[in-house]
Amino acid sequence: MRELPKEFDILALEKRWQSKWEETGIYHFDRKDRKTPTFIVDTPPPYPSGDFHMGNLLNWTYFDILARFKRMNGFNVYFPQGWDCHGLGIEVQVEKENGINKREMPPDKFRQLCEKLVEKYIAIMKEGIVRLGCSNDWTTEYRTMDPDYWRRTQLSFILLYKKGFIYQGTHPVNWCPRCETAIADAEVNYEQHDGTLYYLKFPFENSDEYLPIATTRPELIPACVAVAVHPEDARFIKYKGKRLKVPETSRTVPVILDETVDPSFGTGAVMICTYGDKADVKTVIRHKLPVIIVLTENGRINQNGGKYVGLTSLEAKKAIVADLSKDGLLEKTEKIKQEIGVCDRCDTAVEILQLQQWFMKTRELTNRVEEAANKVVWYPDYMKVRLIDWAHSLDWDWVISRQRVFGTPIPIWYCKKCNETILAEEDWVPIDPKTEKPRITRCPKCGSSEFAPELDVFDTWMDSSISCAVHAGWPDSKDWKRLFPADVHPSGIDIIRTWAYYLMVRHLALFNEVPYKRCLINGMVLGGDGRKMSKSLKNYVATPEVLDKYGADAARQWAAGGGTTGSDIPFRWPDVEYGWRFLIKLWNASRFVSNLLKDFDVDDSSERVLQLLDRWILSKVERLTGKVTDAIEKCQFNLAMEELRNFTWRTFCDCYLEAVKDRLYNPNVYGHEKRKAAQYTLYVVLERVLKLFAPVIPHVTEEIFQIMYADEKNPRSIHVSPWPMMDEKRLDDEAEKQGDLVMAIITEVRREKAEKHLPLNTKISKLTIYANKKATTEMISQGKEDIAGTCKVADIQVLLEKGEGREIKLHDVRFAAEY
Ligand SMILES: [Zn+2]
Ligand SMILES: [Zn+2]
């Protein structure tokens, strides 16, 4: 066996293996292989943000461990990698970086700028994935912004349209006035803001009386369609049905009773405006109230706002408050904390507008989503409730159109004469209606030949939510169902409501099938201070900083071992450093073993007599194999890590290696057959540890494996070598019990030397061990040689008596050493 060098450079060897793996293509999925069972990872195509952050690192470590584990378990693993390119984030960034407004330049030019930025971001993130040592199959790389991918998005839209899942409608939508686009519920974040509560007087019609109402949004007074009070609020029920004059307008509105009004908020009477918030939308539907939209798409007051037309909502607020004050209708103001919805991409306060949009009927699938979520295996199990609750919480269908440039075009035209909708045929896609005409000569309804393109594009989630089918080869491969559903869909806890949900509704609607069998959830990465890691909180750690300092295998240990799957995991430098120190420990131990095995031939089993401690650790490593296999199978990566690191560091390095050194160095004293037994044990245990660790620390295990274990007879990489199986026949309870006792004695003797500040190789002239039970003395006698050798004892005695001396806890054994 070859010896490991003393010096090793973790960063350099990681880089070397990354290129070698890519060169040799060991992670490629073999699509032609129809015999080997497949394991399909529905890798979420990330949204290129230009930052492979610690959250990504956690995410990718999880599913790379699983992919590697399955590959070693003999699966033909499909681990694709795509990029979910389109979206508002990129548009906003392009506008910022170039100081432009997308509305003021040709769309194709703007699109080019977006593509350029996306490529730049992809390169950065790809480097992060490669540096982390992930076993993706890069031959599968795809980009949702490529027309070949649009083709799939557009085709899925056409099919859903034909199945009756798509409609166009005027409907309240979340609207970002800065981005000027509709956004999905999932893209609205709720934040606490400081606001002002205005106490106003609404005069009754034909009366001198007035009703006090409180609002945070006086600028929406022109959109007020009712005033609501709680049906049991004794102060106000008498006013039910009475009409109030809406200040600064010429309209009157009714007082209505509504259970959702909180009598303790403000005055207990509130304006219902179309629309102040989502609660208003529901109230308007419940009471069949009219809709008055006063905001334009860029957040200004429109003609429905009367004299305030043209003002921004902030200007309008000031103007209206000034007018109310002048008219004696403003009673007082009060500072409050309020929760407002803001745009996920630009943090602008979201408005609710009523606009013509394309929708997918998702709410009618809610019960089926629940049913499917219950069929999927979730890691951890409690995460499925998040998906189910989210599906039930949705108030309206999925708005799939966006008023943007950088997105997949909606394959629709309208007849200019009769406004008939022309849907692209399945074989027209990919197609951009803005640059191509429909492939018909006349409108089927009126015969006109003039068509106008749909200018909207799809919501980004329309691209990425068909990934399970696309990865399987839909629509081009005839037997794509062979690779469907995906075996695992990994997702961050924060995107269950988007990725896991949209995948589910899309595939249910399109194929009537559940798209993934398992869902693996990772939590968020917290800063060292326990708060969510974020640049603004100054607790942010950039991934390259971690990888540059300690390398991928150390960072992966942090990710795998940082906490239970699904929980939030704090980033702590000491954890990564511990991982790094562990690698050095593993290297040094392996190097030591490689030195002791120079003259060892594994195939020569003659004259090998296993000793107690050999049988002890061989049984323990079988048990470890069972535990680690079970833990990774259940995605309990931190449990696997804990077992592995404890075994390697404590049982293998601190105990076994120390205990057999003497035997290995002095064959003349112990006999060659005992030395060979120790060599054999070292060979087996280290190989096993390397294999069990390979999915978590792929680089260092590969390097050690290649030097020590790989030759013509063995596979070319540890990562395609077979996963070890626990051999129950090799479990030896008796040897484990005896060995534990012997190890406890050795450990305690060494501890005594340390406490006496004696070097560990200090000779002990006589060691007397006392035990109360005969069975115990027999057990100790079996390990006498190893105790004597390890602790440098000249004379060792085991006595069946109570005796005086240092106690070995848990074993009812004492010893006295004479130095
Ligand atoms: Zn925005
Ligand atoms: Zn027509």
mmCIF file of N, CA and C and ligand atoms in Angstrom, residues 88 92 176-181 183 343-348, ligand 1:
data_model
loop_
_atom_site.group_PDB
_atom_site.id
_atom_site.type_symbol
_atom_site.label_atom_id
_atom_site.label_comp_id
_atom_site.label_asym_id
_atom_site.label_seq_id
_atom_site.Cartn_x
_atom_site.Cartn_y
_atom_site.Cartn_z
ATOM 1 N N LEU A 88 -38.186 39.640 -12.143
ATOM 2 C CA LEU A 88 -38.176 41.031 -11.772
ATOM 3 C C LEU A 88 -36.824 41.448 -11.200
ATOM 4 N N VAL A 92 -34.788 44.764 -12.307
ATOM 5 C CA VAL A 92 -34.525 45.863 -11.369
ATOM 6 C C VAL A 92 -33.020 46.151 -11.312
ATOM 7 N N CYS A 176 -46.925 46.114 -7.853
ATOM 8 C CA CYS A 176 -45.822 46.943 -7.395
ATOM 9 C C CYS A 176 -45.764 48.181 -8.275
ATOM 10 N N PRO A 177 -46.032 49.373 -7.699
ATOM 11 C CA PRO A 177 -46.059 50.587 -8.515
ATOM 12 C C PRO A 177 -44.679 50.976 -9.039
ATOM 13 N N ARG A 178 -43.615 50.527 -8.376
ATOM 14 C CA ARG A 178 -42.283 50.852 -8.867
ATOM 15 C C ARG A 178 -41.919 49.938 -10.021
ATOM 16 N N CYS A 179 -42.138 48.628 -9.856
ATOM 17 C CA CYS A 179 -41.807 47.674 -10.915
ATOM 18 C C CYS A 179 -42.874 47.652 -11.993
ATOM 19 N N GLU A 180 -44.028 48.267 -11.705
ATOM 20 C CA GLU A 180 -45.151 48.309 -12.624
ATOM 21 C C GLU A 180 -45.532 46.941 -13.139
ATOM 22 N N THR A 181 -45.726 46.051 -12.230
ATOM 23 C CA THR A 181 -46.161 44.718 -12.624
ATOM 24 C C THR A 181 -46.980 44.091 -11.514
ATOM 25 N N ILE A 183 -47.736 41.139 -9.052
ATOM 26 C CA ILE A 183 -46.867 40.159 -8.405
ATOM 27 C C ILE A 183 -47.716 39.172 -7.611
ATOM 28 N N CYS A 343 -43.031 44.835 -1.965
ATOM 29 C CA CYS A 343 -42.554 44.038 -3.097
ATOM 30 C C CYS A 343 -41.277 43.301 -2.697
ATOM 31 N N ASP A 344 -41.259 42.025 -2.974
ATOM 32 C CA ASP A 344 -40.125 41.183 -2.609
ATOM 33 C C ASP A 344 -38.834 41.651 -3.287
ATOM 34 N N ARG A 345 -38.959 42.265 -4.453
ATOM 35 C CA ARG A 345 -37.771 42.640 -5.211
ATOM 36 C C ARG A 345 -37.263 44.040 -4.907
ATOM 37 N N CYS A 346 -38.193 44.971 -4.607
ATOM 38 C CA CYS A 346 -37.716 46.351 -4.473
ATOM 39 C C CYS A 346 -38.206 47.033 -3.200
ATOM 40 N N ASP A 347 -38.950 46.281 -2.354
ATOM 41 C CA ASP A 347 -39.389 46.817 -1.066
ATOM 42 C C ASP A 347 -40.378 47.973 -1.143
ATOM 43 N N THR A 348 -40.904 48.250 -2.326
ATOM 44 C CA THR A 348 -41.911 49.292 -2.435
ATOM 45 C C THR A 348 -43.235 48.757 -1.896
HETATM 46 ZN ZN ZN B 1 -41.178 46.227 -6.950
#
